[in-house]
Tab-separated table of C-alpha atoms in Angstrom:
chain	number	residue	atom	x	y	z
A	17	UNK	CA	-10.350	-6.304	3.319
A	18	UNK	CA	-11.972	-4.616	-0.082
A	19	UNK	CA	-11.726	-1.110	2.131
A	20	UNK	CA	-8.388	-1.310	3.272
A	21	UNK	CA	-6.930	-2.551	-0.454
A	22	UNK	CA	-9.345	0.177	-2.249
A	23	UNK	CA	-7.350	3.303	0.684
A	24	UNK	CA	-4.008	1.630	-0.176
A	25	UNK	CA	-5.107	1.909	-3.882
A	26	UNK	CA	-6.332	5.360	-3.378
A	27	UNK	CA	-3.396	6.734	-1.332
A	28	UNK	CA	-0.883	4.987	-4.226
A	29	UNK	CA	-2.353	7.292	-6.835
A	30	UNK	CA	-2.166	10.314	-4.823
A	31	UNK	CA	1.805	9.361	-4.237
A	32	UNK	CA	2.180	8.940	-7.661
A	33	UNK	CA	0.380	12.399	-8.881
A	34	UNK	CA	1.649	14.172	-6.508
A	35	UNK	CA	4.055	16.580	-8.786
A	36	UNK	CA	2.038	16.882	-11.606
A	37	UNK	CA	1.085	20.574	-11.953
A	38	UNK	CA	-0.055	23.241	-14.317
A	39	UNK	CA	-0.151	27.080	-14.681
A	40	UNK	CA	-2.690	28.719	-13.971
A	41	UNK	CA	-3.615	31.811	-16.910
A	42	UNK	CA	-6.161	33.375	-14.429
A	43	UNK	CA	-6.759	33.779	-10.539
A	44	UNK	CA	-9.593	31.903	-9.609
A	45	UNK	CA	-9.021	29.535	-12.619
A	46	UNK	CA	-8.451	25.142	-11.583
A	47	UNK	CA	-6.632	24.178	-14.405
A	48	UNK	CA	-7.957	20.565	-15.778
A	49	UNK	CA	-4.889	18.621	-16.438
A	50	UNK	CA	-4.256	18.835	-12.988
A	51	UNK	CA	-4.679	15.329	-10.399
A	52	UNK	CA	-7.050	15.846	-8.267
A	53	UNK	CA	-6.244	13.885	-4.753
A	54	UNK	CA	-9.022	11.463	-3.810
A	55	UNK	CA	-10.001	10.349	-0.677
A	56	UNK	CA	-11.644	7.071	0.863
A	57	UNK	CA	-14.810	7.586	3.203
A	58	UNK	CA	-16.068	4.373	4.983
A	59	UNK	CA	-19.887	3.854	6.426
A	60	UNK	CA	-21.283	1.137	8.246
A	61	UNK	CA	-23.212	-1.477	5.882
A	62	UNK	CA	-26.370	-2.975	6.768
A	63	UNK	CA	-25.707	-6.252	7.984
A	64	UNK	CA	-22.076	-5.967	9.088
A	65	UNK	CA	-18.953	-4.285	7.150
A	66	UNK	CA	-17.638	-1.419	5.876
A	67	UNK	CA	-19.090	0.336	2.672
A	68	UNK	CA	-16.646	2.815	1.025
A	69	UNK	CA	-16.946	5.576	-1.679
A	70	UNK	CA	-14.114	8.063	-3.456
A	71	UNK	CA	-14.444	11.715	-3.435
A	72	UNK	CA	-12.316	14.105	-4.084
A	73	UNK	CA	-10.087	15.271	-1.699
A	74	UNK	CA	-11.556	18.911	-0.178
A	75	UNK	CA	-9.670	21.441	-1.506
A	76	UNK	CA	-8.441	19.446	-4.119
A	77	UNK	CA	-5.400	22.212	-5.578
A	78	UNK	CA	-2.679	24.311	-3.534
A	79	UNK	CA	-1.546	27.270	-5.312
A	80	UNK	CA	2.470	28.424	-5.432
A	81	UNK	CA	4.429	31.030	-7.335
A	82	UNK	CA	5.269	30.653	-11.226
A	83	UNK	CA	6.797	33.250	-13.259
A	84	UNK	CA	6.240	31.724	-16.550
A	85	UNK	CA	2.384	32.059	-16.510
A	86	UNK	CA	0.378	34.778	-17.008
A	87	UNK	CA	-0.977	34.661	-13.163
A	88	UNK	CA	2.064	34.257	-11.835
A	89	UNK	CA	0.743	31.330	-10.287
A	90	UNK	CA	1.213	27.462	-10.650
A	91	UNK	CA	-1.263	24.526	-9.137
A	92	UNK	CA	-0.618	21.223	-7.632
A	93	UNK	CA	-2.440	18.512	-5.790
A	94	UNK	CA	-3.367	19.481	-2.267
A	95	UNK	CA	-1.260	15.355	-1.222
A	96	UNK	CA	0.624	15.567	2.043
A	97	UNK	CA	3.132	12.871	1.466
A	98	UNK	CA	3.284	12.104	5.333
A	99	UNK	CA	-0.456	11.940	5.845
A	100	UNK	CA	-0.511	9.422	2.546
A	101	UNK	CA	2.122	7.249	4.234
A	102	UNK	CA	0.213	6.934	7.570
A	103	UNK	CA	-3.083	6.283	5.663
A	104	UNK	CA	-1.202	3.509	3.528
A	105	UNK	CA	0.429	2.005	7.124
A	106	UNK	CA	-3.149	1.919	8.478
A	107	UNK	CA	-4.487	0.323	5.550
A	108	UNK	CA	-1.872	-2.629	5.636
A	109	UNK	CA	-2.371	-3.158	9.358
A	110	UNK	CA	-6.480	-3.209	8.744
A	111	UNK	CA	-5.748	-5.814	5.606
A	112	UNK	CA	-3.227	-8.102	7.853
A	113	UNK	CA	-5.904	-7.824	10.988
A	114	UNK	CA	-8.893	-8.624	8.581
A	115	UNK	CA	-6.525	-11.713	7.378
A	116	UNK	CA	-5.632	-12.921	10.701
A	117	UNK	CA	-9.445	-12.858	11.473
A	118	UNK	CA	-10.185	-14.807	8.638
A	119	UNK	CA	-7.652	-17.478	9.712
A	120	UNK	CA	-8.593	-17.985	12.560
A	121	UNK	CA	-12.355	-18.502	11.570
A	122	UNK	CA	-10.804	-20.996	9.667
A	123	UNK	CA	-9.197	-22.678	12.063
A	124	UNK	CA	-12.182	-22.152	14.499
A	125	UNK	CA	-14.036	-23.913	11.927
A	126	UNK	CA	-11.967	-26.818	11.059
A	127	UNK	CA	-11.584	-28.115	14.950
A	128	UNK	CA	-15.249	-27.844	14.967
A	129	UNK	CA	-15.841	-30.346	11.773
A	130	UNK	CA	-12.842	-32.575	13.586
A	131	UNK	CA	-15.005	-32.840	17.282
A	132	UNK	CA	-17.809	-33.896	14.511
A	133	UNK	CA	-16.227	-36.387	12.908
C-alpha cells in the first residue's frame, strides 16, 4: 500500500509541475529552476513486498521554441499528462486491491478466533 500511495504521490507532483518552464541562454544548457519529473521504480524485498525508490525521470527536460531568450529555446518537464493519469489509475486500483486483501485477512482471521472460542 506504501508503493502505490508513494506513485500516486509521485505522479501528483509531476501533474502539478508540469508547466513550469524556463529559457534556456545556451544550447546544451538544463536550466535549474526547472521540475524535474520523477519516477517510481519497485523491486522485490526480501521477505515479501515491494521496495520502491525515486529517480528522476530519463530525460528529465523537452526543449520547444522561445523567442525571448537568447537560444531561442525554452525547457519544460519531459510529463505526459496521459501516461501520469494511467500511472495514478493503476496506483488506486493496487491501493484498493492491497485493502481488500487486508480485509479479508481480517475477516479470515476473526472466524478463526470465533471456531476457537
Amino acid at each position: 500500500m506504501a508503493a502505490a500511495t508513494q506513485r500516486l504521490t509521485v505522479s501528483a507532483g509531476n501533474v502539478a509541475n508540469i508547466n513550469t518552464s524556463a529559457p534556456v541562454e545556451r544550447v546544451g544548457d538544463e536550466p535549474d529552476d526547472v521540475y524535474r519529473p520523477r519516477r517510481v521504480e519497485q523491486a522485490p524485498a526480501a521477505g515479501g513486498g515491494v521496495q520502491t525508490s525515486v529517480r528522476l525521470q530519463d530525460p528529465p527536460l523537452i526543449y520547444g521554441p522561445d523567442g525571448t531568450s537568447a537560444a531561442g529555446l525554452r525547457a519544460y518537464p519531459n510529463v505526459d499528462p496521459v501516461r501520469e493519469a494511467v500511472d495514478q489509475m493503476v496506483a488506486v486500483s493496487s491501493y484498493k486491491a492491497n485493502a481488500s486483501v487486508l480485509a479479508a485477512q481480517s475477516k479470515i482471521d476473526e472466524t478463526l478466533l470465533d471456531l476457537k472460542s
